Short mmCIF file of C-alpha atoms in Angstrom, two decimals:
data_model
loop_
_atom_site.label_atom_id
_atom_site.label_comp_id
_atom_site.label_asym_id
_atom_site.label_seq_id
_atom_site.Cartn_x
_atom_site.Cartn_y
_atom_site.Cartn_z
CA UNK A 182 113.37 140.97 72.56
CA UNK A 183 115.06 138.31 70.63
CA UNK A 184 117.09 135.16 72.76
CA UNK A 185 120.11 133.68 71.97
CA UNK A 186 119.13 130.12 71.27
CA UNK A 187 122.61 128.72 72.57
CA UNK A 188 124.35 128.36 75.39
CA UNK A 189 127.79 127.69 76.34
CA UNK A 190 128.66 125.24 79.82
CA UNK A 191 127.17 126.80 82.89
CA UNK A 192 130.33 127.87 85.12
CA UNK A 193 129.28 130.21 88.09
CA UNK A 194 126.97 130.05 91.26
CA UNK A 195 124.76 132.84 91.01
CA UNK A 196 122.78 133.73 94.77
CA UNK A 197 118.75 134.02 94.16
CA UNK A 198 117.32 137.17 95.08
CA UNK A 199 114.58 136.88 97.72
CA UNK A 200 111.21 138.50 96.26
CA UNK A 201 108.16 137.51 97.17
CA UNK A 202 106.09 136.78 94.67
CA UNK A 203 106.26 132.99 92.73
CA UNK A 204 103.69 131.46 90.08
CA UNK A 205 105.11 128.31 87.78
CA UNK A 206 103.95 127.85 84.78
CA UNK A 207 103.70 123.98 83.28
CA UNK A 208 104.23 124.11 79.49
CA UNK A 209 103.38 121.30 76.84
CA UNK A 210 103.82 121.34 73.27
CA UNK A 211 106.05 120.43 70.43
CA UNK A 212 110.18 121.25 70.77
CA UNK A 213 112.57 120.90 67.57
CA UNK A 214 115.63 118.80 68.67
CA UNK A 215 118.27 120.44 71.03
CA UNK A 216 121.00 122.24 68.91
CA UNK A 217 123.70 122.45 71.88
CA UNK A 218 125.08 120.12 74.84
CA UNK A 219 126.89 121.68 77.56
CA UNK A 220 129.46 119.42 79.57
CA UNK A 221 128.48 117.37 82.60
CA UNK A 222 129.21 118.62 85.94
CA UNK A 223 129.18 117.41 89.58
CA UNK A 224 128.32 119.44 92.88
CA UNK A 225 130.22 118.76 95.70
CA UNK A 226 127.03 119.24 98.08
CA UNK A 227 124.70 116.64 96.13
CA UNK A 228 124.58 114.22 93.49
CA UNK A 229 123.06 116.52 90.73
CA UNK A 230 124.45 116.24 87.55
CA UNK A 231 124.23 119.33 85.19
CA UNK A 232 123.39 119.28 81.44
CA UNK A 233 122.14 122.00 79.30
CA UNK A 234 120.24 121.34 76.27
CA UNK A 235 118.77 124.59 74.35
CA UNK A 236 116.59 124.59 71.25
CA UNK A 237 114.02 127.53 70.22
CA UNK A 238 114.15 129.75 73.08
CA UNK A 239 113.45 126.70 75.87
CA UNK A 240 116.87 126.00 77.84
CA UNK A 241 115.99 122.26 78.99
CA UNK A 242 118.17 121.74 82.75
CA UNK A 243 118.87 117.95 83.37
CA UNK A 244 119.54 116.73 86.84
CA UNK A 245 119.27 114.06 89.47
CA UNK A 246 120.67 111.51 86.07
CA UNK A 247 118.61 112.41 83.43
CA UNK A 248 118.93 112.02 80.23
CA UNK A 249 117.07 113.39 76.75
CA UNK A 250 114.54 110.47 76.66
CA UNK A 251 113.35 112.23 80.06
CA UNK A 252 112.70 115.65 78.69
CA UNK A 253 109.33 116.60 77.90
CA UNK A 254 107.57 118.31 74.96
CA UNK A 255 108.21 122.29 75.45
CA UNK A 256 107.99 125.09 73.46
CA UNK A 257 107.66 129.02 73.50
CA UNK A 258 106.54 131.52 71.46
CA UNK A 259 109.12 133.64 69.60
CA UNK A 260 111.05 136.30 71.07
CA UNK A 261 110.34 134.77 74.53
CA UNK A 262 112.32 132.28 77.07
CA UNK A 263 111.74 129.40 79.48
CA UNK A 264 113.71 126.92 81.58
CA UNK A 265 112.25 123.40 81.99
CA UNK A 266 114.19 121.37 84.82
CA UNK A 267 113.96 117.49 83.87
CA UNK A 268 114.45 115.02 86.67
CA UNK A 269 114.36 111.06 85.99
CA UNK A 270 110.23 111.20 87.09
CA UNK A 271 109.33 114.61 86.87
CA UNK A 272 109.94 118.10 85.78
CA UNK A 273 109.51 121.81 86.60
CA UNK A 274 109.20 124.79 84.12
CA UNK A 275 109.70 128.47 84.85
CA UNK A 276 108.54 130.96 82.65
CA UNK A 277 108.04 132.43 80.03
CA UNK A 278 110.07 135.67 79.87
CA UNK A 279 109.72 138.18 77.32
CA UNK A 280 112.42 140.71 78.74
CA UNK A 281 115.76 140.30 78.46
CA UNK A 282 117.11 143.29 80.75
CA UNK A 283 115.00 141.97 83.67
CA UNK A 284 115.53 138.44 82.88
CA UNK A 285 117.79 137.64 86.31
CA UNK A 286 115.44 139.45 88.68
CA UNK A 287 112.27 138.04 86.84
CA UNK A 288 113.55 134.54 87.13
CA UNK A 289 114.63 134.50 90.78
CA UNK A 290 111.23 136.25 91.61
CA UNK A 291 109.50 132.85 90.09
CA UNK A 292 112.01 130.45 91.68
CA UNK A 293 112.04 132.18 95.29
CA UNK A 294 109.78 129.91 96.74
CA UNK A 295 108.94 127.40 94.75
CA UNK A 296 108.45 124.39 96.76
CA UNK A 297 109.05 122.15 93.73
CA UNK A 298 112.49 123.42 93.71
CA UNK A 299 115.06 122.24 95.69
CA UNK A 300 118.00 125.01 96.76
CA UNK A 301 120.27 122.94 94.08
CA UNK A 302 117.61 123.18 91.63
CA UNK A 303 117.17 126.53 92.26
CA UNK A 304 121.06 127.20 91.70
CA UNK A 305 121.37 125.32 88.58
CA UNK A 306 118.58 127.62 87.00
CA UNK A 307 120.48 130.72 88.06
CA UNK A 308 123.25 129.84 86.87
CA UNK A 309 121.70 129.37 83.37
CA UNK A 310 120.59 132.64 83.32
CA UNK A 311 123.73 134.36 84.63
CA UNK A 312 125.64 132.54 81.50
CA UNK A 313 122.77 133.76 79.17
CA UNK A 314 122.71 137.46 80.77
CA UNK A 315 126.43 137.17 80.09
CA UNK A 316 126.52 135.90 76.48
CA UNK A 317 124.25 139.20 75.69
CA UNK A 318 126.12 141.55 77.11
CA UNK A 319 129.85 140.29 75.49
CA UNK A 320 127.76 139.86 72.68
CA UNK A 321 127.53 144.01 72.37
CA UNK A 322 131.07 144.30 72.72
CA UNK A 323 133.45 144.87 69.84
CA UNK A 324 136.55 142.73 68.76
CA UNK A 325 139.34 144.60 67.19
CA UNK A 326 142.39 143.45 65.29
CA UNK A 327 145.19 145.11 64.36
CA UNK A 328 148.09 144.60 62.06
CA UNK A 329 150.84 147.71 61.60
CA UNK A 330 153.91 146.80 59.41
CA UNK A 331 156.88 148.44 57.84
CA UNK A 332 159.41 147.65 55.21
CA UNK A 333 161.65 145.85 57.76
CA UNK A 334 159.02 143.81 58.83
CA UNK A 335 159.73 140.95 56.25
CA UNK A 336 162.94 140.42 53.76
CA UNK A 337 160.70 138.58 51.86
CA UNK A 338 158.55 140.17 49.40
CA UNK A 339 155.88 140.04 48.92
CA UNK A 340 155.33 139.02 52.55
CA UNK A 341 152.26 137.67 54.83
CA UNK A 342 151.18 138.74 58.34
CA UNK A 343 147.80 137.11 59.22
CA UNK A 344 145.60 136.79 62.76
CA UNK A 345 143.61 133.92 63.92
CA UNK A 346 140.22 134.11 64.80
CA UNK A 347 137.21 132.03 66.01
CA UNK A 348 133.21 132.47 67.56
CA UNK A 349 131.75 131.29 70.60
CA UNK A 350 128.67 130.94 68.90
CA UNK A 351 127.62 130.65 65.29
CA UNK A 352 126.64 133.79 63.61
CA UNK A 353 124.75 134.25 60.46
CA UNK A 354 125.66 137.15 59.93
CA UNK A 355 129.42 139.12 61.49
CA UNK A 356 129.86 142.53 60.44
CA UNK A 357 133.12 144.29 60.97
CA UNK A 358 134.28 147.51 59.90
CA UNK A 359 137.97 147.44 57.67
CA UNK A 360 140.34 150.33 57.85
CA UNK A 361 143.17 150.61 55.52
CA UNK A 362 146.39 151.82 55.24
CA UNK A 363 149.17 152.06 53.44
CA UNK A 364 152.29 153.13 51.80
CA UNK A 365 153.70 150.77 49.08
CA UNK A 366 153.16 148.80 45.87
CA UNK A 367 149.77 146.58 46.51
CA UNK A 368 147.94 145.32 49.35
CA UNK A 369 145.73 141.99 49.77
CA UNK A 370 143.79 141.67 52.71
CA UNK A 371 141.53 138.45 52.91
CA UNK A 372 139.43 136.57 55.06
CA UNK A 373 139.00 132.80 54.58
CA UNK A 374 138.37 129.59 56.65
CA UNK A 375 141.40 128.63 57.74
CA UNK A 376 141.26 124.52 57.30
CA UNK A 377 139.52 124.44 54.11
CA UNK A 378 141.20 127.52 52.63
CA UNK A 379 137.27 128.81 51.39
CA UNK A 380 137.88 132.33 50.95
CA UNK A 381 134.82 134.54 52.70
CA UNK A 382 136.23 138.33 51.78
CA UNK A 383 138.97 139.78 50.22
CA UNK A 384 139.70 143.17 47.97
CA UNK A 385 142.93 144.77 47.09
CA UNK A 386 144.97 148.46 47.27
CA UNK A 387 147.34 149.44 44.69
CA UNK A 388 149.60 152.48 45.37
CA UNK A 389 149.39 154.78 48.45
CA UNK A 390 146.38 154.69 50.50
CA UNK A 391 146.13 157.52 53.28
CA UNK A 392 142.36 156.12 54.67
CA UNK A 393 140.01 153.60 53.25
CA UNK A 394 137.29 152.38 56.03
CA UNK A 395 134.17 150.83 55.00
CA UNK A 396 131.79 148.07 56.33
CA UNK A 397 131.84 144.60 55.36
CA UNK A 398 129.41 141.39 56.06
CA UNK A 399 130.41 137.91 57.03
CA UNK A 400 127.98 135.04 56.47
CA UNK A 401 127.40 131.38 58.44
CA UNK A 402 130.46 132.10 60.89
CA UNK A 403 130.52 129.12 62.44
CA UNK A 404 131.94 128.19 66.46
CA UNK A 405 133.54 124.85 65.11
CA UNK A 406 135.67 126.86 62.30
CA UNK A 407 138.81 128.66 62.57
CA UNK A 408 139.66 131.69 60.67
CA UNK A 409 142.12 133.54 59.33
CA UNK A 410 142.85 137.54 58.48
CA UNK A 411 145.90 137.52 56.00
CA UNK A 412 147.60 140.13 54.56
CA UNK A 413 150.33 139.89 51.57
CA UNK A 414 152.29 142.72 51.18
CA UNK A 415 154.09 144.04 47.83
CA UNK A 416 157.27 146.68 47.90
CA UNK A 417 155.60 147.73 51.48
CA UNK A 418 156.83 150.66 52.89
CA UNK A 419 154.05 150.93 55.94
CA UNK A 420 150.87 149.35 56.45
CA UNK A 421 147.72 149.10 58.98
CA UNK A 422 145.20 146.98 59.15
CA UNK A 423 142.34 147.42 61.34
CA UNK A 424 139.38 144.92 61.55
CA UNK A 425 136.60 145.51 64.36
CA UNK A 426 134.33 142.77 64.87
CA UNK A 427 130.71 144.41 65.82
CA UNK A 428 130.81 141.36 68.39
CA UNK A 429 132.13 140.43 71.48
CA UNK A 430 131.50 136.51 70.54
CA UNK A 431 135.02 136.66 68.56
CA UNK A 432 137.72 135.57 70.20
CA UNK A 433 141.74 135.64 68.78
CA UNK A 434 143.58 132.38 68.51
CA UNK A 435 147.43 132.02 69.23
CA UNK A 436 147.84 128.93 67.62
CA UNK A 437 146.08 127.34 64.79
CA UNK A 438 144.18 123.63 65.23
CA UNK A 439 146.17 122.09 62.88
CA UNK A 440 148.62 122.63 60.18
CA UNK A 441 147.46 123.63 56.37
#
């Protein structure tokens, strides 16, 4: 099963399961630069400080001060996982894992009793997993949006309703399924990037419109872009607007970053 190759800052304690079986596995070999840094962290109990840095399926856990120049060569083969905990003079890896719906229990079996682990340690590697366990399972979730207008919705005319959108993580490629309504003149509905105005997706209605739904693909989504859904309405009498997200990784914004 395919891993996410990204992960956000770590922000639960997750308790290890006690099993009884351990084996750790040291790994060597080459690892393409880190593509994400989590924020730093302190634990009341110790002096660990927590950094995450991820790259092609290795998840690279920093404590005890260290820094990149103290993480060693790692890699994995595809479609599996590993955790490599980098101290300022040593470091520990744990795995590889292949499955992702046993990935907590499989993880916390390793770490159990690994004396080269301290409870901290042990703590900060759960907690990796918890956030990546997590990320999988919002990332099966839908996102809807929703936009239902009438003629006394706007004086203006032709008027504009849009929603703001962003990612969590970049996604090559968003899906979402359009439904369509309406009663009126014309219709625009378009997608586009909301700073630089790039339009991704857009078509067009003319006249009355009881149902259109159909399936649309959004490429290079990106977590450091906002979006925008806008509609412009002609001689509207009622419309609806329904855009479901096949991902839980899209979130709505309130407020855009900055003004056009």
């Amino acid at each position: 099963m395919k891993f996410k190759k990204k992960s956000k800052a770590i922000i639960a304690v997750t308790a290890i399961s006690t099993v009884a079986v351990c084996v750790c596995f040291l790994a060597t070999g080459a690892y393409a630069s880190p593509s994400v840094t989590h924020d730093r962290k302190t634990w009341k109990d110790s002096e660990i400080l927590n950094e995450i840095l991820t790259g092609d399926g290795v998840y690279y856990i920093f404590c005890d001060g260290a820094g990149e120049d103290d993480k060693p060569l790692s890699s994995v083969s595809a479609g599996s996982i590993k955790f490599v905990l980098v101290r300022k003079d040593s470091y520990t890896s744990i795995g590889p894992f292949d499955n992702m719906e046993t990935l907590m229990e499989d993880v916390a079996e390793q770490c159990e009793y690994m004396n080269t682990l301290t409870q901290e340690e042990k703590k900060l590697v759960m907690e990796a997993v918890a956030d990546i366990c997590g990320n999988v399972e919002s990332d099966n979730k839908n996102s809807i949006f929703e936009m239902e207008l009438d003629r006394y919705y706007d004086d203006t005319d032709p008027f504009v309703n849009e929603r703001l959108f962003c990612v969590s993580e970049d996604i090559s490629t968003l899906k979402a399924k359009i439904s369509f309504q309406m009663d009126g003149k014309s219709g625009l509905v378009e997608i586009r990037d909301n700073e630089t105005d790039e339009l991704i997706w857009a078509n067009t209605w003319n006249e009355n419109i009881e149902n259109d739904t159909f399936t649309i693909s959004l490429n290079n989504i990106l977590k450091e872009n906002e979006y925008v859904i806008r509609f412009v309405g002609t001689e509207i009498n009622y419309a609806k607007i329904e855009v479901i997200f096949e991902s839980g990784l899209v979130r709505e914004r309130e407020r855009p970053r900055k003004s056009n």
